[in-house]
Tab-separated table of C-alpha atoms and ligand atoms in Angstrom:
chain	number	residue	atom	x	y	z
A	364	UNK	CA	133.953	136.835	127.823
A	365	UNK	CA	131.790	136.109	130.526
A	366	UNK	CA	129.360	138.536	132.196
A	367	UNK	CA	127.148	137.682	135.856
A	368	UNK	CA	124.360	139.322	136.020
A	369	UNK	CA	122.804	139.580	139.458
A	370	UNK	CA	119.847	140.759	141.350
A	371	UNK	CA	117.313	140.477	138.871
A	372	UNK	CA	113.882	141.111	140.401
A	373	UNK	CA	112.339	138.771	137.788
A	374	UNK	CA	114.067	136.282	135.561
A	375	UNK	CA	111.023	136.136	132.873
A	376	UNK	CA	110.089	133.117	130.494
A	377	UNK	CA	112.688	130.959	131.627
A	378	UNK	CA	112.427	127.873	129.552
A	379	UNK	CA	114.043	124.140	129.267
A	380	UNK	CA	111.846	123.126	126.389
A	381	UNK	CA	111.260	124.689	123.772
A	382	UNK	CA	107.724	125.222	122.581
A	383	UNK	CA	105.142	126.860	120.420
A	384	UNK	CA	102.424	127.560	122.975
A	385	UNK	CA	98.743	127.064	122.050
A	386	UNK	CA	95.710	128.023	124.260
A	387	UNK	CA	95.878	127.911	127.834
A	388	UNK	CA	99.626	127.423	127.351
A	389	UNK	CA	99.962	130.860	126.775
A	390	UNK	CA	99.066	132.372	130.501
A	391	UNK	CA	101.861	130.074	131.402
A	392	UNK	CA	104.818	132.074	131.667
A	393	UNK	CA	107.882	130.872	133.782
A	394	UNK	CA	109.506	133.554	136.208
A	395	UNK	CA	112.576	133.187	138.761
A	396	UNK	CA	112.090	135.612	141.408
A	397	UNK	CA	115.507	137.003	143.093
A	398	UNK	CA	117.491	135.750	139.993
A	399	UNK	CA	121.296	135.631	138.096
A	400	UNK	CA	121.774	135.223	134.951
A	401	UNK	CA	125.782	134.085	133.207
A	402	UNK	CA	125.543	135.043	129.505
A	403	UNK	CA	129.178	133.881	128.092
A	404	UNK	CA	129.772	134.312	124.350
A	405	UNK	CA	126.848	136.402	123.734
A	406	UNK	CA	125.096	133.505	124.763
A	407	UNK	CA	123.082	132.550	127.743
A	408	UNK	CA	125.218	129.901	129.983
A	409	UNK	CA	123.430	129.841	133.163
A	410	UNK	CA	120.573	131.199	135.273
A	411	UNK	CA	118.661	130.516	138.500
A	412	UNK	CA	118.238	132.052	142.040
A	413	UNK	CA	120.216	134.261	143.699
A	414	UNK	CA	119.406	132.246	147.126
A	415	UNK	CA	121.184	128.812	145.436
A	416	UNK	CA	125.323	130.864	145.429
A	417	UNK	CA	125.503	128.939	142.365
A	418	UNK	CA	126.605	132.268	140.919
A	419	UNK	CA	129.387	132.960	143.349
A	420	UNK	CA	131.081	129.690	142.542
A	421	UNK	CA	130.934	130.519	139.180
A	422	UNK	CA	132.258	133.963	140.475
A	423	UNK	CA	135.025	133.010	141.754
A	424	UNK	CA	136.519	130.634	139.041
A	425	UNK	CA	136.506	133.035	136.767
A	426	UNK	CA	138.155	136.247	138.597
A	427	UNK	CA	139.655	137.266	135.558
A	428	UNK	CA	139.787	139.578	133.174
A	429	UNK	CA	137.449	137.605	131.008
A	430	UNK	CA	134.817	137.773	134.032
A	431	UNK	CA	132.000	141.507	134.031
A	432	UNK	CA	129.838	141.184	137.123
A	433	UNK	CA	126.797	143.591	136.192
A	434	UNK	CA	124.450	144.565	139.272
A	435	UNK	CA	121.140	144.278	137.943
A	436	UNK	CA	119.907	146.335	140.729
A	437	UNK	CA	116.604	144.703	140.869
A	438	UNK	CA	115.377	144.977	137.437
A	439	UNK	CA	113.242	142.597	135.589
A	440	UNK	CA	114.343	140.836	132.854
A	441	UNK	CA	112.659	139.568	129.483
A	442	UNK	CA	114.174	138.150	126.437
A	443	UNK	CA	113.729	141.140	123.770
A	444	UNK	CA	110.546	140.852	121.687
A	445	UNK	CA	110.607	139.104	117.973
A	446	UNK	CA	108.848	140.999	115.824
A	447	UNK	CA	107.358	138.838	113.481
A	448	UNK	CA	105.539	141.164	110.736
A	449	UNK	CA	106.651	144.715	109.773
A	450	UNK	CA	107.244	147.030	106.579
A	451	UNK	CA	110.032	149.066	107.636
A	452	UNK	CA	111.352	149.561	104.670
A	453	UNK	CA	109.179	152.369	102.945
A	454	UNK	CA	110.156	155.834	101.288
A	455	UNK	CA	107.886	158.583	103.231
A	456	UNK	CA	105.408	158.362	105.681
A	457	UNK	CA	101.664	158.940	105.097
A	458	UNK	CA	100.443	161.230	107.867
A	459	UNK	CA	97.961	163.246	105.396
A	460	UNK	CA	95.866	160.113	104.585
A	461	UNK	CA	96.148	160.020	108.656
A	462	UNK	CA	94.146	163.108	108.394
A	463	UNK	CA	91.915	162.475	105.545
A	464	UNK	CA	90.841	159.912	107.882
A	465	UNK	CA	90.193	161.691	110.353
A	466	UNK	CA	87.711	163.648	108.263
A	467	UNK	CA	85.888	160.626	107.705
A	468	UNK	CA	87.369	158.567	104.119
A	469	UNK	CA	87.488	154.897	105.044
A	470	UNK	CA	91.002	153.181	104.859
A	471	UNK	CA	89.080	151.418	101.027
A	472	UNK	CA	88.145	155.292	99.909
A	473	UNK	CA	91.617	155.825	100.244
A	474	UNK	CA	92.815	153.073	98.619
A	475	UNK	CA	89.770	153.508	95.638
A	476	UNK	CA	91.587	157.539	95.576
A	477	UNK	CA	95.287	155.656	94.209
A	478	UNK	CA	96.409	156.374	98.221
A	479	UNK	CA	97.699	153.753	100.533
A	480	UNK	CA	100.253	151.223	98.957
A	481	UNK	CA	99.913	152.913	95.836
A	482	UNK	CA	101.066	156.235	97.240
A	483	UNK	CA	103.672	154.060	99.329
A	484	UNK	CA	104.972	152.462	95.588
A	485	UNK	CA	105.109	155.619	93.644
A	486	UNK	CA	107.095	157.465	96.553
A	487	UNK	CA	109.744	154.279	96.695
A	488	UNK	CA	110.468	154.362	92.946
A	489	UNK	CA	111.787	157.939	93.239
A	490	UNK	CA	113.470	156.873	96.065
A	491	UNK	CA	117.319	155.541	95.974
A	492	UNK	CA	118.228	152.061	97.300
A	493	UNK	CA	121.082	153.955	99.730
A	494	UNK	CA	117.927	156.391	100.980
A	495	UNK	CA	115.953	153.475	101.483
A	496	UNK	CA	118.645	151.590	103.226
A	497	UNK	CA	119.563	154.819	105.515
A	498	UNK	CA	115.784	155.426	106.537
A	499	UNK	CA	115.206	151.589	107.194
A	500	UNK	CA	117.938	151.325	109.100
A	501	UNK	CA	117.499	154.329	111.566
A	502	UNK	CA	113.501	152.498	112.091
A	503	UNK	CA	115.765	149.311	112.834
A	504	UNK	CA	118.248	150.631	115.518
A	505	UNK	CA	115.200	152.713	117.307
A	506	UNK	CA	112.917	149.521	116.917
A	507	UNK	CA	116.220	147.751	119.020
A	508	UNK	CA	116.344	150.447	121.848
A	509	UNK	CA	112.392	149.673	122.443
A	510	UNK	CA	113.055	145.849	122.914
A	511	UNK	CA	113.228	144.531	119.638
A	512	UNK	CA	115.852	141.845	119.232
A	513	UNK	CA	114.663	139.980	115.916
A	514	UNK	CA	112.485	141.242	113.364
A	515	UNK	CA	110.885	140.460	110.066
A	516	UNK	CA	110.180	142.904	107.567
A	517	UNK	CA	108.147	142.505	104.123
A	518	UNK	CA	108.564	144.286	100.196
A	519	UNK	CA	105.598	144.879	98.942
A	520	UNK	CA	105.692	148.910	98.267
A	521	UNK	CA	107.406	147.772	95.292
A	522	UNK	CA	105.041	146.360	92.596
A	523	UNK	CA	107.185	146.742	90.085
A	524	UNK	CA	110.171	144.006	89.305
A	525	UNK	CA	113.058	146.736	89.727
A	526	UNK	CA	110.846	147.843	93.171
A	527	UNK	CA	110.188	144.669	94.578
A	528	UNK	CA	114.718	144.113	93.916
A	529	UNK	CA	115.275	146.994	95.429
A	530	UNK	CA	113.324	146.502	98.814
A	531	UNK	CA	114.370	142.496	98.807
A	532	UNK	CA	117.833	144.262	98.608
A	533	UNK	CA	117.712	146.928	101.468
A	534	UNK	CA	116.578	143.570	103.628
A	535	UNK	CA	119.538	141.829	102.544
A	536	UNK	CA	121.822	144.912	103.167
A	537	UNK	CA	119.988	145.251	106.348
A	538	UNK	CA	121.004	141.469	107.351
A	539	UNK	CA	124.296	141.526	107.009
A	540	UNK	CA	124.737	144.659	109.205
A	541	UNK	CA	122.095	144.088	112.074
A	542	UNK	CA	123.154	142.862	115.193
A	543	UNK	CA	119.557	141.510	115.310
A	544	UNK	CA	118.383	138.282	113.157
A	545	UNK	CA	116.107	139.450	110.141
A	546	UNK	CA	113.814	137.433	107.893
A	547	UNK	CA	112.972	138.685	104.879
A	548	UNK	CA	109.187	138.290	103.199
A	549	UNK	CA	108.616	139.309	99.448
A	550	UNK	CA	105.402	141.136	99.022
A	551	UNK	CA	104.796	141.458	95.593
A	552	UNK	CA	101.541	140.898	95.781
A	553	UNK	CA	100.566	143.538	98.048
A	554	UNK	CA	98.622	145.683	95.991
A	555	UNK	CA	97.727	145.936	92.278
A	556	UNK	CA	99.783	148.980	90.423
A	557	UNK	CA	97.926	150.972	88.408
A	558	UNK	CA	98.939	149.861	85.270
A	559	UNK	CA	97.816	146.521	85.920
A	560	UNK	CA	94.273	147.396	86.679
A	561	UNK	CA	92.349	145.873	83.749
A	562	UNK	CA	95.081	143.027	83.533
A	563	UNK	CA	95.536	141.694	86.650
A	564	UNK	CA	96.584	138.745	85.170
A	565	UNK	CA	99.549	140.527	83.784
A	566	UNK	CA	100.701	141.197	87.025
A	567	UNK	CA	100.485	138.416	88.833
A	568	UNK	CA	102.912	136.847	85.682
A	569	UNK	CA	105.226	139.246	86.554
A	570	UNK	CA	105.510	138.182	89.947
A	571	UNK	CA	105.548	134.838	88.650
A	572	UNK	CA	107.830	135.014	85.952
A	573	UNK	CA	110.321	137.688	86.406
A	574	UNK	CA	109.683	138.441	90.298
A	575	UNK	CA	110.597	135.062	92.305
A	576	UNK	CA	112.849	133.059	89.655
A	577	UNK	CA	115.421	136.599	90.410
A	578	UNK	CA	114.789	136.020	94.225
A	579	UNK	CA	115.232	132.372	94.417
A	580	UNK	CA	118.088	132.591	92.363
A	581	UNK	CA	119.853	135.685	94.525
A	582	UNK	CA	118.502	134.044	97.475
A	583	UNK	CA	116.510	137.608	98.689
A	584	UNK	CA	113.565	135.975	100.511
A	585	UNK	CA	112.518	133.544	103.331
A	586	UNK	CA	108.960	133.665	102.853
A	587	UNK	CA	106.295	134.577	100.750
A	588	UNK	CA	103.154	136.891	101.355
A	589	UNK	CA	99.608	138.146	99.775
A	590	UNK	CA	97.194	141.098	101.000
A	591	UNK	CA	94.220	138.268	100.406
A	592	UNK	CA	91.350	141.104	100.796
A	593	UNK	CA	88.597	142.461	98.753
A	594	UNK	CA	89.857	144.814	96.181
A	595	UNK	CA	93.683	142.839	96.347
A	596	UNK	CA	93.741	139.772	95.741
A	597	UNK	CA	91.412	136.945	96.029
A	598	UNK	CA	91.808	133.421	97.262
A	599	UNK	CA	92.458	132.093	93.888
A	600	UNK	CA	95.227	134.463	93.338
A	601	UNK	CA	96.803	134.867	96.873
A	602	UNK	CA	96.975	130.521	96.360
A	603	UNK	CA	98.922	130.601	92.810
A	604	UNK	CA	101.163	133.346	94.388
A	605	UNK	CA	102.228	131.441	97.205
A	606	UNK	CA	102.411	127.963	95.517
A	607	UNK	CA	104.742	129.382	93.097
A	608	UNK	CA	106.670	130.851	95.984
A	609	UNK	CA	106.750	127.511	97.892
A	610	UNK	CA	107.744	126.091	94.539
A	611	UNK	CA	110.468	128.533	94.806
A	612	UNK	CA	111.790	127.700	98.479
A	613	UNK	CA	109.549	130.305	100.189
A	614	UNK	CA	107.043	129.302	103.313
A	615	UNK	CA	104.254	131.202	103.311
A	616	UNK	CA	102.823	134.155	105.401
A	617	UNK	CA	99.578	135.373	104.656
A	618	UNK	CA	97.793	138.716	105.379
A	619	UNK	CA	94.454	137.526	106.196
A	620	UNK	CA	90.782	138.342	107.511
A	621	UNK	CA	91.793	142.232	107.669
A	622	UNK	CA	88.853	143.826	106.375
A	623	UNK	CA	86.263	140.846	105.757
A	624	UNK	CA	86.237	137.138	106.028
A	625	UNK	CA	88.160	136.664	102.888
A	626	UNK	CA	89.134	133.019	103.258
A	627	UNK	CA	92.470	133.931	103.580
A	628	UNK	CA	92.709	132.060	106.781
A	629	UNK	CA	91.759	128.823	105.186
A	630	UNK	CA	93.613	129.063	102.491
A	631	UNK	CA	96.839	129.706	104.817
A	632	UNK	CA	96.338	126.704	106.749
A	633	UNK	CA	95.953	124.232	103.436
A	634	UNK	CA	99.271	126.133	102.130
A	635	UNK	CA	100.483	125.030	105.648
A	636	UNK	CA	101.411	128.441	106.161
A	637	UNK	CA	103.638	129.674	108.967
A	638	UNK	CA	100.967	132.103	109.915
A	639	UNK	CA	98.420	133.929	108.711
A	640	UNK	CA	98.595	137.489	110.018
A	641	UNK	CA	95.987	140.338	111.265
A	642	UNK	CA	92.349	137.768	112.278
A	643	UNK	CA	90.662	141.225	112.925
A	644	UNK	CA	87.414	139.310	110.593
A	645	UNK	CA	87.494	136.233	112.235
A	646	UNK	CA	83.898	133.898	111.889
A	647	UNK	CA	83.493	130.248	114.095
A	648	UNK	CA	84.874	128.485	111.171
A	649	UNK	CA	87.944	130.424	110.495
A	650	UNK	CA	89.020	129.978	114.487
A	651	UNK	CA	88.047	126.602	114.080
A	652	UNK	CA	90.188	126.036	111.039
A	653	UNK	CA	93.366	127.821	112.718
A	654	UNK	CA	93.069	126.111	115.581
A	655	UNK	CA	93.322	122.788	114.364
A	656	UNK	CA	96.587	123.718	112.513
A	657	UNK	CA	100.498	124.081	112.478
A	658	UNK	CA	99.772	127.784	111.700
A	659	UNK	CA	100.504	130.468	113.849
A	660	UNK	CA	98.110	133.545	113.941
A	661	UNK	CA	99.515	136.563	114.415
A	662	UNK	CA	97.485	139.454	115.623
A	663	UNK	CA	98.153	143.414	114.618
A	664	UNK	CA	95.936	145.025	116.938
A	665	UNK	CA	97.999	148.786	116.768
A	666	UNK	CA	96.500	147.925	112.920
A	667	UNK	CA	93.354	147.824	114.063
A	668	UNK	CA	93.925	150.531	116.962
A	669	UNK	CA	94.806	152.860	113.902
A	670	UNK	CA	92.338	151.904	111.476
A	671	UNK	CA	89.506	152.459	114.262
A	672	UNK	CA	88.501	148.660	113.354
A	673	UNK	CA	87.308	146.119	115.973
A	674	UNK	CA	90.235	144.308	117.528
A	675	UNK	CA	90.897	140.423	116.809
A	676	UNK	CA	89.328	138.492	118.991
A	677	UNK	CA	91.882	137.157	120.882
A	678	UNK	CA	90.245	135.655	123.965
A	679	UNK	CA	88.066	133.414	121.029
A	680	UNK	CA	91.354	132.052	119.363
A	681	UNK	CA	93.156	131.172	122.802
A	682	UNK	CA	90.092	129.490	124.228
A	683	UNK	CA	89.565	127.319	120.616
A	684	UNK	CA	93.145	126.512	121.267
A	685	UNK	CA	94.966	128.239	118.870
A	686	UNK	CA	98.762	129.257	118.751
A	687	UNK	CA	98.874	133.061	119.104
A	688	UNK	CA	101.981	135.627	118.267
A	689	UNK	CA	101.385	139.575	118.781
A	690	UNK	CA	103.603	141.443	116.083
A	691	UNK	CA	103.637	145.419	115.203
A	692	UNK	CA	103.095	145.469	111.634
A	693	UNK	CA	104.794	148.515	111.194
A	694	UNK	CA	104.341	150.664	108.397
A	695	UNK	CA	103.147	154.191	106.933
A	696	UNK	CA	99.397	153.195	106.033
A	697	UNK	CA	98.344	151.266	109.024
A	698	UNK	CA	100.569	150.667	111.855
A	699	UNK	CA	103.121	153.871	112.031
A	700	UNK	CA	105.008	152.585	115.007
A	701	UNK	CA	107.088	149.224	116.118
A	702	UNK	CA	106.568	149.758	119.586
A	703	UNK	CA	106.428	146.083	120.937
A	704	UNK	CA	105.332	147.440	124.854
A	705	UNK	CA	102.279	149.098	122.640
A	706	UNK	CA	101.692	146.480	120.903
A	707	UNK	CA	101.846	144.276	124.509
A	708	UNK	CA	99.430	146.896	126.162
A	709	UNK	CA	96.990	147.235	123.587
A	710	UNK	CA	96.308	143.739	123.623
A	711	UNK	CA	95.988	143.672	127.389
A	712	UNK	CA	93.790	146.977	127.436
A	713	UNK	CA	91.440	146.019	124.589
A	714	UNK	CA	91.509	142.448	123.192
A	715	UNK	CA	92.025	140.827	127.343
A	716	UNK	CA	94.721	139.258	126.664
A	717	UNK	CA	96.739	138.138	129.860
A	718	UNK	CA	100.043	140.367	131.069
A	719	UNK	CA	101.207	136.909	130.586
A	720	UNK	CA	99.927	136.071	127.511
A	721	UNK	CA	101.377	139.221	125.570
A	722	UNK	CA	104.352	138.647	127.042
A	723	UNK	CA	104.686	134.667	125.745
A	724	UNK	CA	103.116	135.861	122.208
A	725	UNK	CA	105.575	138.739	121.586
A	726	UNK	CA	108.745	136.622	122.695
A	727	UNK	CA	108.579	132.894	122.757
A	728	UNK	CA	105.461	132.634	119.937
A	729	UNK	CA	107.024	135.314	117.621
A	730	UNK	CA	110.218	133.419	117.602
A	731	UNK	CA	108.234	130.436	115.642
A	732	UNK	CA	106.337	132.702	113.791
A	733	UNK	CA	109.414	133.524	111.861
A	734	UNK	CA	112.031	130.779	112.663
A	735	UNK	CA	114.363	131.653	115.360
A	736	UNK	CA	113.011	129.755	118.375
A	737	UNK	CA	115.931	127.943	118.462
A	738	UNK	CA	118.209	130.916	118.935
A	739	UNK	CA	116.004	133.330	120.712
A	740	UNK	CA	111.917	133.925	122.495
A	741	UNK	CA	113.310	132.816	125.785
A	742	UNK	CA	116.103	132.776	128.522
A	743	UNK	CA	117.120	129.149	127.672
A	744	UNK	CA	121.017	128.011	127.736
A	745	UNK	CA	122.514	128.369	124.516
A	746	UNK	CA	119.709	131.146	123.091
A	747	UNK	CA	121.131	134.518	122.228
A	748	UNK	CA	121.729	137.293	125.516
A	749	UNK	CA	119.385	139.600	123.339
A	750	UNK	CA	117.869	140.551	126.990
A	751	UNK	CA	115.187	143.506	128.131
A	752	UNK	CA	116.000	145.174	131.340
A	753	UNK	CA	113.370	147.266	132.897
A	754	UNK	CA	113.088	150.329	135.367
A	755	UNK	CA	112.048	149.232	138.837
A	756	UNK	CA	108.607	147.852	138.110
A	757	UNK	CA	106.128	147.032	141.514
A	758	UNK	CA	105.047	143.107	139.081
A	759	UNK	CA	105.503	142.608	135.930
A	760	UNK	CA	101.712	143.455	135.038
A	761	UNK	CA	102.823	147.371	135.668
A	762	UNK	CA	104.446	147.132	131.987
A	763	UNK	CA	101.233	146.382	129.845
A	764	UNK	CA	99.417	148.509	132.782
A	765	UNK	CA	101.535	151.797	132.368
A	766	UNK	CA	100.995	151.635	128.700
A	767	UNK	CA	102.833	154.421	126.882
A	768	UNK	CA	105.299	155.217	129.258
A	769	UNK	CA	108.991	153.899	128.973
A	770	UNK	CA	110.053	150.769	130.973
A	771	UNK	CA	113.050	149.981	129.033
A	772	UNK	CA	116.101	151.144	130.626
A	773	UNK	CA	118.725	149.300	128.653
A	774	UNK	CA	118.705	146.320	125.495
A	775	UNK	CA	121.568	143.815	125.706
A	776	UNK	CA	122.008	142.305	122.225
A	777	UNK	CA	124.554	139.157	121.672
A	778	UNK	CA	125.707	139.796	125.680
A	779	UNK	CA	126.465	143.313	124.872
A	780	UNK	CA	124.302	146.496	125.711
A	781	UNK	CA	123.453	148.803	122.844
B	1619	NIG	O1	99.554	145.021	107.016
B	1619	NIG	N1	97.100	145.234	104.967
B	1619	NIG	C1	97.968	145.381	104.147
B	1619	NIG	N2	99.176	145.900	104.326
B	1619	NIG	C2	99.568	146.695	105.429
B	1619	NIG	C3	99.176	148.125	105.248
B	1619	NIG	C4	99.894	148.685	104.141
B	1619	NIG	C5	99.718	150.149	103.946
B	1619	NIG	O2	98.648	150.723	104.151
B	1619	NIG	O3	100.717	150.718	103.521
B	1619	NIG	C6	99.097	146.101	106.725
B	1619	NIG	O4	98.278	146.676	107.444
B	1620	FE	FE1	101.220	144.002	107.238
């Protein structure tokens, strides 16, 4: 099956090479004006400008029935956003703690009060592995209508060996029914449960001992991950937790530098960490340290926009040269939307990040930041048709610019639309 699509207005991040972009790299973002596009397979064949009648040749050999022409109509086009950090899968949502914060407890009160991921945990372990799977999976096909064509999702509202199984397993369910690629992260080091209080050392066994050798052996994870923070766990922990996961198969992820400068950053980049994730307490050495790594660092700022913190400092870690993805970090607590375009104008709007920029880290960067550059992040030949296409827009700037409002007008995934 082959499908032409002409009259594109924009053609956006066309790519030959493939690349994790890095600094000024990142305001680079390749555009044919006037464009077609041939996706055959699913799969991108062919693209370039309307002006060259490449298309028409390729028109005309294939008048068949195999052979859709589709009249873009002078829409823009992006490759759909890979969302490289979320927690989709969770039991209820947590829109009174919204409110207690609103009348003034900090996002630690609430944790200190057995809230947060401790209110997330209890709520999952009354909660069925089919309810679980239902819920996650509804967040997962709206998550694809907003532009979303990979994602990543974390455990971690388990903390308990037969919790931590049964989110691992809603991701796994989740795979093999998505029409978008998932990665899956375990998370059992999230939070400490209760029980564990006065024995943390107990716990982090558990994840040791009973935890990974189960998901190693069923294969349930790609990657491992640890809330390094004040009051979670420190950098002493977080670093036996992922060395026993790499020791286990895992690469490691890292939530890092949310609240304070907790080291987390360093520790991610010795652990040669795929990224370390949120940089909203970032110091000179930290950027330093990231930007003189392999490790991507992915910025959260609807985390930040909802936890009325500071925003990372984005326009610090691209000018010390370091590689920069945007992700959503969905979840109840501290991110209760997936919204990619958000997450896009948010970063324009308050950390000055480039239209560009958020466009390259959502795409192209969030690809490597969980391992599917090769099949998706750009419009390359031979990467998945998992293709954006906008309402009229008067430049591509008007979709970080009109944040809020609804660009999309239709999601092609594997050459189809949804
Ligand atoms: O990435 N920071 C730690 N974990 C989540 C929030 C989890 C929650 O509050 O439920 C995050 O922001
Ligand atoms: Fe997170």
């Amino acid at each position: 099956m082959t499908t032409i699509i002409i009259n594109i207005k924009q053609l956006v991040n066309v790519r030959e090479e493939n690349k994790l972009l890095r600094g000024t790299e990142l305001a680079n973002l390749p555009i044919i004006d006037n464009a077609y596009l041939i996706v055959e397979d699913g799969l991108i064949k062919d693209y370039g400008g309307m002006a060259s009648g490449k298309w028409q040749v390729e028109n005309d050999e294939l008048k068949n029935d195999t052979l859709q022409t589709i009249d873009a109509n002078g829409a823009t086009i992006l490759p759909t956003y890979c969302d490289s950090h979320t927690h989709i899968v969770f039991a209820a949502t947590r829109e009174s703690e919204f409110v207690d914060k609103i009348k003034g407890l900090s996002y630690a009160d609430i944790a200190a009060k057995g809230g947060g991921i401790l209110n997330s945990a209890a709520k999952l372990a009354t909660t069925s592995e089919d309810d679980l799977f239902d819920m996650a999976f509804a967040r997962l096909t709206e998550l694809i209508k907003l532009g979303t064509g990979a994602i990543e999702i974390k455990s971690g509202y388990g903390l308990s060996v037969d919790g931590e199984l049964k989110m691992l397993r809603v991701i796994q369910r989740l795979k093999q029914i998505s029409p978008i690629p998932i990665k899956a992260t375990f998370l059992g080091a999230h939070a400490f449960p209760t029980i564990y209080k006065e024995n943390k050392q107990g716990y982090i066994d558990l994840i040791l001992n009973e935890m990974l050798p189960i998901i190693a052996k069923e294969n349930l994870a790609d990657y491992i991950d640890a809330f390094c923070e004040e009051g979670f766990f420190s950098v002493d922990q977080t670093e036996t937790i992922c060395k026993a996961g790499i020791d286990a198969g895992l690469k490691v992820k890292i939530h890092a530098n949310q609240l304070h400068l907790s080291g987390g950053v360093q520790l991610g980049v010795k652990l040669q960490a795929l990224s370390v994730d949120h940089l909203e307490a970032m110091d000179d050495e930290a950027i330093e340290t990231l930007a003189t790594s392999n490790t991507i660092g992915t910025l959260l700022p609807t985390a930040a926009f909802f936890l009325r913190m500071h925003y990372q400092p984005a326009r610090k870690l691209i000018d010390a040269g370091c590689a920069i993805a945007l992700a959503s970090d969905y979840n109840p607590g501290s991110s209760p939307s997936g919204n990619m375009n958000f997450v896009n104008a948010i970063s324009c709007i308050q950390m000055k990040m480039l239209p560009e920029e958020v466009i390259n880290a959502s795409t192209i960067n969030g690809a490597y930041a969980m391992e599917v550059e090769k099949e998706l992040g750009s419009i390359s030949k031979g990467k998945k048709a998992n293709l954006i296409f906008t309402k009229p827009l008067s430049s591509l700037a008007y979709m970080p610019y009109s944040f809020g409002n609804n660009l999309i007008d239709k999601v092609m995934i594997n050459g189809a639309f949804v």
